[in-house]
Amino acid sequence: MATTYGAPTGLDLSACSVTATGGTTSQTLADLGKVVGDNATAVTTAVTNATDANATATQASADAAAATAAVGNAVLKTDIGVANGVAGLSADSNLVIPCTAANNENPVLNFGYGTNTIVTGGSVRVVYNGTVGIVQDYLNWSNPDGSATFGRYLDGTVLTGRSSGSLNIGVSAQPVNTVYSKNAAVVTSDANLKTVAGYLGDASYADGQKLVAALATVKPVVYQLNDSIAEKGADKARFHVGYLAQDIEAAITKAGLDPARFGMWTKTALFTVTENKDGTLKQTATVDTSGNQQYIQMLRYEEIFPAVLAGVSSSLSALTDRVAALEAKSAGSAA
Protein backbone atom coordinates (compact mmCIF):
# COMPACT_ATOMS: atom_id res chain seq x y z
CA MET A 1 0.00 0.00 0.00
CA ALA A 2 1.22 3.47 -0.82
CA THR A 3 0.27 7.07 -0.04
CA THR A 4 -0.95 9.50 -2.63
CA TYR A 5 2.66 10.49 -3.06
CA GLY A 6 3.66 6.91 -3.71
CA ALA A 7 5.28 6.36 -0.30
CA PRO A 8 4.63 2.99 1.23
CA THR A 9 2.52 2.74 4.42
CA GLY A 10 2.03 0.11 7.12
CA LEU A 11 5.64 -0.92 6.95
CA ASP A 12 7.42 -2.30 10.10
CA LEU A 13 10.54 -0.17 10.38
CA SER A 14 11.38 -1.06 13.99
CA ALA A 15 14.29 -3.12 12.88
CA CYS A 16 15.77 -0.29 10.87
CA SER A 17 18.96 1.16 12.26
CA VAL A 18 19.50 4.89 12.80
CA THR A 19 22.26 7.00 14.18
CA ALA A 20 20.52 9.40 16.63
CA THR A 21 23.66 11.25 17.69
CA GLY A 22 25.03 11.77 14.22
CA GLY A 23 27.95 9.58 15.13
CA THR A 24 28.85 6.11 14.13
CA THR A 25 26.79 4.32 16.80
CA SER A 26 23.49 3.14 15.45
CA GLN A 27 20.41 1.68 17.10
CA THR A 28 17.12 0.40 15.95
CA LEU A 29 14.08 2.62 15.90
CA ALA A 30 12.47 0.37 18.56
CA ASP A 31 15.37 0.94 20.96
CA LEU A 32 15.33 4.67 20.23
CA GLY A 33 11.59 4.84 21.00
CA LYS A 34 12.15 3.08 24.30
CA VAL A 35 14.94 5.49 25.27
CA VAL A 36 12.72 8.47 24.43
CA GLY A 37 9.88 7.01 26.56
CA ASP A 38 12.22 6.28 29.47
CA ASN A 39 13.61 9.81 29.30
CA ALA A 40 10.09 11.31 29.40
CA THR A 41 9.26 9.24 32.49
CA ALA A 42 12.52 10.27 34.14
CA VAL A 43 11.79 13.94 33.42
CA THR A 44 8.31 13.63 34.94
CA THR A 45 9.74 11.91 38.03
CA ALA A 46 12.43 14.57 38.36
CA VAL A 47 9.85 17.36 38.16
CA THR A 48 7.74 15.64 40.83
CA ASN A 49 10.76 15.13 43.07
CA ALA A 50 11.76 18.77 42.62
CA THR A 51 8.26 19.92 43.56
CA ASP A 52 8.29 17.71 46.68
CA ALA A 53 11.74 18.97 47.60
CA ASN A 54 10.58 22.57 47.26
CA ALA A 55 7.56 21.91 49.51
CA THR A 56 9.81 20.21 52.07
CA ALA A 57 12.20 23.15 51.99
CA THR A 58 9.32 25.61 52.46
CA GLN A 59 7.98 23.66 55.45
CA ALA A 60 11.47 23.40 56.90
CA SER A 61 11.83 27.17 56.61
CA ALA A 62 8.48 27.69 58.37
CA ASP A 63 9.47 25.23 61.09
CA ALA A 64 12.77 27.03 61.55
CA ALA A 65 10.97 30.39 61.88
CA ALA A 66 8.55 28.91 64.41
CA ALA A 67 11.43 27.40 66.36
CA THR A 68 13.21 30.76 66.37
CA ALA A 69 10.05 32.47 67.67
CA ALA A 70 9.58 29.78 70.31
CA VAL A 71 13.15 30.23 71.50
CA GLY A 72 12.65 33.98 71.62
CA ASN A 73 9.44 33.64 73.64
CA ALA A 74 10.60 30.84 75.88
CA VAL A 75 10.32 31.38 79.66
CA LEU A 76 13.50 30.45 81.43
CA LYS A 77 13.36 28.96 84.90
CA THR A 78 15.60 31.79 86.05
CA ASP A 79 12.90 34.30 84.96
CA ILE A 80 10.26 32.89 87.32
CA GLY A 81 9.55 34.93 90.42
CA VAL A 82 12.12 37.67 89.78
CA ALA A 83 11.91 41.35 88.83
CA ASN A 84 10.85 41.85 85.19
CA GLY A 85 10.19 38.13 85.03
CA VAL A 86 7.02 36.08 85.32
CA ALA A 87 4.94 34.72 88.18
CA GLY A 88 5.10 31.00 88.78
CA LEU A 89 2.92 28.27 90.23
CA SER A 90 3.91 26.34 93.33
CA ALA A 91 3.79 22.56 93.58
CA ASP A 92 0.21 22.79 94.85
CA SER A 93 -0.83 25.04 91.91
CA ASN A 94 -0.89 28.30 93.89
CA LEU A 95 0.16 31.53 92.19
CA VAL A 96 3.31 32.78 93.88
CA ILE A 97 4.27 36.46 93.98
CA PRO A 98 7.57 36.75 95.85
CA CYS A 99 8.21 39.26 98.63
CA THR A 100 11.64 40.78 98.08
CA ALA A 101 13.64 43.82 99.04
CA ALA A 102 12.78 45.23 95.61
CA ASN A 103 9.11 45.56 96.57
CA ASN A 104 9.77 46.27 100.26
CA GLU A 105 8.29 42.88 101.14
CA ASN A 106 4.93 44.21 99.86
CA PRO A 107 4.14 42.72 96.44
CA VAL A 108 1.50 44.53 94.38
CA LEU A 109 -0.98 42.85 92.06
CA ASN A 110 -1.81 45.35 89.30
CA PHE A 111 -4.97 45.00 87.22
CA GLY A 112 -3.99 47.08 84.20
CA TYR A 113 -0.99 49.34 83.81
CA GLY A 114 -0.23 52.57 81.94
CA THR A 115 -2.64 53.01 79.04
CA ASN A 116 -4.30 49.69 79.87
CA THR A 117 -5.67 50.72 83.27
CA ILE A 118 -9.20 49.83 84.31
CA VAL A 119 -11.64 52.48 83.17
CA THR A 120 -14.18 54.17 85.42
CA GLY A 121 -17.04 51.79 86.00
CA GLY A 122 -14.93 48.79 85.02
CA SER A 123 -14.40 45.85 87.31
CA VAL A 124 -11.92 43.20 88.31
CA ARG A 125 -13.45 39.75 88.34
CA VAL A 126 -12.27 36.74 90.26
CA VAL A 127 -13.90 33.78 88.51
CA TYR A 128 -14.44 30.39 90.13
CA ASN A 129 -15.32 27.82 87.47
CA GLY A 130 -16.81 24.98 89.47
CA THR A 131 -18.77 21.89 88.47
CA VAL A 132 -22.12 23.55 89.18
CA GLY A 133 -21.49 26.85 87.47
CA ILE A 134 -19.35 29.94 87.37
CA VAL A 135 -19.23 32.20 90.42
CA GLN A 136 -17.76 35.68 90.08
CA ASP A 137 -16.57 38.15 92.72
CA TYR A 138 -16.35 41.75 91.59
CA LEU A 139 -14.11 44.58 92.72
CA ASN A 140 -15.51 47.57 90.89
CA TRP A 141 -13.89 50.95 90.34
CA SER A 142 -16.54 53.64 89.94
CA ASN A 143 -17.58 57.08 91.06
CA PRO A 144 -21.29 56.74 91.89
CA ASP A 145 -21.56 60.27 93.27
CA GLY A 146 -20.06 61.83 90.16
CA SER A 147 -16.96 63.02 92.00
CA ALA A 148 -13.36 62.31 91.22
CA THR A 149 -13.11 60.03 94.24
CA PHE A 150 -13.50 56.43 93.14
CA GLY A 151 -15.37 53.86 95.18
CA ARG A 152 -14.23 50.27 95.54
CA TYR A 153 -17.23 47.99 95.45
CA LEU A 154 -17.32 44.46 96.80
CA ASP A 155 -20.29 42.60 95.36
CA GLY A 156 -21.25 39.57 97.41
CA THR A 157 -23.08 38.45 100.50
CA VAL A 158 -20.36 38.23 103.17
CA LEU A 159 -17.07 39.95 103.94
CA THR A 160 -15.35 37.88 106.58
CA GLY A 161 -11.99 36.68 107.83
CA ARG A 162 -10.67 33.13 107.77
CA SER A 163 -11.54 32.67 111.44
CA SER A 164 -13.59 34.36 114.17
CA GLY A 165 -12.26 37.80 115.04
CA SER A 166 -9.46 37.70 112.45
CA LEU A 167 -10.54 40.67 110.30
CA ASN A 168 -10.40 44.38 111.12
CA ILE A 169 -11.89 47.20 109.05
CA GLY A 170 -9.39 50.03 109.35
CA VAL A 171 -6.75 50.53 112.03
CA SER A 172 -6.37 53.12 114.78
CA ALA A 173 -3.92 55.21 112.77
CA GLN A 174 -6.02 54.95 109.61
CA PRO A 175 -9.67 54.52 110.59
CA VAL A 176 -12.40 54.39 107.98
CA ASN A 177 -14.46 57.55 107.73
CA THR A 178 -18.15 56.66 107.92
CA VAL A 179 -19.90 53.31 108.31
CA TYR A 180 -23.34 53.18 106.70
CA SER A 181 -25.48 50.27 107.81
CA LYS A 182 -29.11 49.24 107.51
CA ASN A 183 -28.94 47.44 110.85
CA ALA A 184 -27.23 48.08 114.16
CA ALA A 185 -23.96 46.32 114.89
CA VAL A 186 -24.35 42.82 116.31
CA VAL A 187 -21.72 42.09 118.96
CA THR A 188 -20.73 38.71 120.38
CA SER A 189 -22.31 38.54 123.84
CA ASP A 190 -22.82 34.85 124.52
CA ALA A 191 -22.35 34.00 128.20
CA ASN A 192 -20.53 30.81 127.19
CA LEU A 193 -17.77 32.93 125.65
CA LYS A 194 -17.24 35.21 128.65
CA THR A 195 -15.71 35.01 132.11
CA VAL A 196 -17.56 37.47 134.35
CA ALA A 197 -15.37 39.52 136.70
CA GLY A 198 -18.29 41.17 138.49
CA TYR A 199 -21.54 43.10 138.11
CA LEU A 200 -21.58 46.89 137.92
CA GLY A 201 -23.58 48.29 140.83
CA ASP A 202 -22.82 45.27 143.00
CA ALA A 203 -21.25 46.46 146.25
CA SER A 204 -19.10 43.31 146.39
CA TYR A 205 -17.34 44.25 143.16
CA ALA A 206 -14.99 47.02 144.33
CA ASP A 207 -13.39 47.80 140.96
CA GLY A 208 -16.83 48.05 139.40
CA GLN A 209 -17.85 50.57 142.05
CA LYS A 210 -14.71 52.61 141.36
CA LEU A 211 -15.27 52.51 137.59
CA VAL A 212 -18.89 53.66 137.84
CA ALA A 213 -17.93 56.49 140.18
CA ALA A 214 -15.03 57.52 137.95
CA LEU A 215 -17.11 57.74 134.77
CA ALA A 216 -19.77 59.73 136.59
CA THR A 217 -17.23 62.54 136.95
CA VAL A 218 -16.49 62.77 133.22
CA LYS A 219 -18.41 65.51 131.45
CA PRO A 220 -19.55 65.01 127.85
CA VAL A 221 -18.40 67.73 125.45
CA VAL A 222 -19.61 69.32 122.23
CA TYR A 223 -16.78 69.43 119.70
CA GLN A 224 -15.74 69.80 116.07
CA LEU A 225 -13.24 67.51 114.37
CA ASN A 226 -10.04 69.34 113.44
CA ASP A 227 -9.92 67.59 110.06
CA SER A 228 -13.42 68.86 109.29
CA ILE A 229 -12.46 72.39 110.32
CA ALA A 230 -9.43 72.22 108.02
CA GLU A 231 -11.58 70.93 105.16
CA LYS A 232 -14.77 72.96 105.58
CA GLY A 233 -13.89 75.79 107.93
CA ALA A 234 -15.01 76.29 111.53
CA ASP A 235 -18.25 77.89 110.39
CA LYS A 236 -19.29 74.80 108.40
CA ALA A 237 -17.74 71.88 110.26
CA ARG A 238 -20.48 70.06 112.15
CA PHE A 239 -20.68 69.72 115.93
CA HIS A 240 -20.55 66.33 117.62
CA VAL A 241 -21.30 65.18 121.16
CA GLY A 242 -19.20 62.73 123.10
CA TYR A 243 -16.30 62.23 125.47
CA LEU A 244 -12.61 63.03 125.28
CA ALA A 245 -10.52 59.87 125.58
CA GLN A 246 -7.96 61.67 127.73
CA ASP A 247 -10.72 62.61 130.22
CA ILE A 248 -11.78 58.96 130.47
CA GLU A 249 -8.15 57.92 130.95
CA ALA A 250 -7.61 60.52 133.68
CA ALA A 251 -10.81 59.62 135.57
CA ILE A 252 -10.06 55.89 135.58
CA THR A 253 -6.46 56.51 136.62
CA LYS A 254 -7.57 58.84 139.43
CA ALA A 255 -9.86 56.08 140.73
CA GLY A 256 -6.80 53.86 141.21
CA LEU A 257 -7.51 51.68 138.16
CA ASP A 258 -5.43 50.98 135.06
CA PRO A 259 -7.29 52.31 131.98
CA ALA A 260 -5.34 49.92 129.74
CA ARG A 261 -7.13 47.04 131.50
CA PHE A 262 -10.48 48.21 130.21
CA GLY A 263 -11.49 47.80 126.58
CA MET A 264 -13.52 51.02 126.60
CA TRP A 265 -10.26 52.98 126.24
CA THR A 266 -7.42 52.38 123.77
CA LYS A 267 -4.06 53.97 123.08
CA THR A 268 -2.24 52.99 119.90
CA ALA A 269 1.00 54.10 118.25
CA LEU A 270 0.54 56.26 115.16
CA PHE A 271 2.22 55.62 111.82
CA THR A 272 2.14 57.03 108.32
CA VAL A 273 1.99 55.15 105.03
CA THR A 274 3.79 56.47 101.96
CA GLU A 275 3.93 55.10 98.43
CA ASN A 276 7.27 54.31 96.87
CA LYS A 277 8.11 55.00 93.23
CA ASP A 278 7.49 51.35 92.36
CA GLY A 279 3.96 51.51 93.79
CA THR A 280 4.75 49.64 97.00
CA LEU A 281 3.79 51.05 100.40
CA LYS A 282 6.07 51.91 103.30
CA GLN A 283 4.93 52.23 106.92
CA THR A 284 6.79 54.69 109.15
CA ALA A 285 6.31 55.50 112.84
CA THR A 286 4.90 58.98 113.54
CA VAL A 287 7.15 60.94 115.91
CA ASP A 288 7.28 64.47 117.28
CA THR A 289 10.12 66.96 116.79
CA SER A 290 12.06 65.22 119.56
CA GLY A 291 11.70 61.82 117.93
CA ASN A 292 9.17 60.50 120.44
CA GLN A 293 6.51 58.06 119.25
CA GLN A 294 3.08 59.66 118.89
CA TYR A 295 -0.12 57.91 119.96
CA ILE A 296 -3.85 58.20 119.35
CA GLN A 297 -6.51 57.49 121.98
CA MET A 298 -9.91 56.06 121.13
CA LEU A 299 -13.07 54.97 122.94
CA ARG A 300 -15.60 52.17 122.69
CA TYR A 301 -18.76 54.06 123.56
CA GLU A 302 -20.88 50.92 123.78
CA GLU A 303 -18.75 49.88 126.78
CA ILE A 304 -18.87 53.29 128.44
CA PHE A 305 -22.65 53.56 128.32
CA PRO A 306 -23.40 50.49 130.52
CA ALA A 307 -21.12 51.87 133.23
CA VAL A 308 -22.75 55.30 133.01
CA LEU A 309 -26.19 53.66 133.00
CA ALA A 310 -25.24 51.61 136.05
CA GLY A 311 -24.33 54.81 137.86
CA VAL A 312 -27.58 56.50 136.84
CA SER A 313 -29.56 53.42 137.86
CA SER A 314 -27.81 53.31 141.23
CA SER A 315 -28.43 57.02 141.83
CA LEU A 316 -32.05 56.70 140.75
CA SER A 317 -32.55 53.73 143.05
CA ALA A 318 -31.03 55.66 145.96
CA LEU A 319 -33.22 58.68 145.22
CA THR A 320 -36.29 56.47 145.00
CA ASP A 321 -35.49 54.97 148.40
CA ARG A 322 -34.98 58.44 149.88
CA VAL A 323 -38.24 59.74 148.44
CA ALA A 324 -40.08 56.70 149.76
CA ALA A 325 -38.53 57.21 153.20
CA LEU A 326 -39.42 60.91 153.20
CA GLU A 327 -42.97 60.17 152.11
CA ALA A 328 -43.33 57.57 154.84
CA LYS A 329 -41.94 59.99 157.39
CA SER A 330 -44.24 62.74 156.16
CA ALA A 331 -47.24 60.44 156.31
CA GLY A 332 -46.33 59.41 159.87
CA SER A 333 -45.99 62.99 160.97
CA ALA A 334 -49.36 63.88 159.46
CA ALA A 335 -51.01 61.01 161.31
Phi, psi and omega in degrees: 000145182224158176281179180293343178265003178089005179277140181289149177233162177075015181277147176267104183257009185299335182273355180290146181260140177225159175248101188286332185268356184081004180263206183265347182278128181244159177211159182285159178298327179296316179293321179297319178297320179295317179300317179298316179296317179297320179296321179296319178295318180297319179297316179298316179298318180296318179297317179298314179299321179295319178297315178298319180296321179295318178297318178297318179295319179297315179296320179298321178296317179296318178297321179295319178296318179296320179296320178298317179296319180296319178295320180293328182262004183293144178261117179280150178300328181287349179269354184276125175074026177234167179301137182062017177255216181231156176280149181239170177254138178283178181298334179261023174068027175265140177288128185247120173247112187290148172260117183228173177297333181296328178249023178055035180062017180231081181295147181242132176259109183265128173259092184094146182208142178063237181282353181256025180289160180291131182280162178302130181089351178284178183210152172262131183243130171256113189255129176250110183263090182266186182284334181276318182180190181255125178250134182236133170257138183245140168237099188264139173257119180202167176234080187297335181267005178081002181271177179278353180275119183277146175258146175254116187255131172252112180264120179172191182254333185218135169245112187214163175272178181287336179215169182300127177074018185265355185239130174248147173254105185082167175228169185300322181282337180224070180287155173289161186280293184228137177253116177259128184216142176283333181237160176290158179295138178255120187248138177302123183217020181293129181300331181290346181255008184232150170246111186283127178271334180168172180250130177296135183094348178277123183299336181282347180259092188298314181296326177296319177298317179295318182296314180299316180295322181294314182292335179293340181271349183275126181266131173295153181233159170255128188215166171241144178283133182300323178297321179291322177297318180295326183278316188251340187097152183296335182280347182241339179296134185283156178269145178233161180237133179177202180247161170262129184301324180295327178293320177296315179301313183296319182294317180293319179297317180298330180282001179086017180249160178264112182299332180293345179277352182246130183290349180290343183233136179226152176220118188229143179295139179271153175211161176242152179241125178239154181259129177282169181298330181275006177091352179280162183252145180234130180258128183230137179297142177268122183234161176273187183296340179266001180086010180276139178301135177261149183232161173234137179255142181222165181230149168255098185299326182294345175266336178286319185301317178300323179292318178296317180296323178297320178294317178297317180297319180294317179294319180296319179296319179294319178295321179298317179296320180294317179298317179298319180294318179294320179295319179295319179294319180295319179295322179292322180292322181293327180290000000 
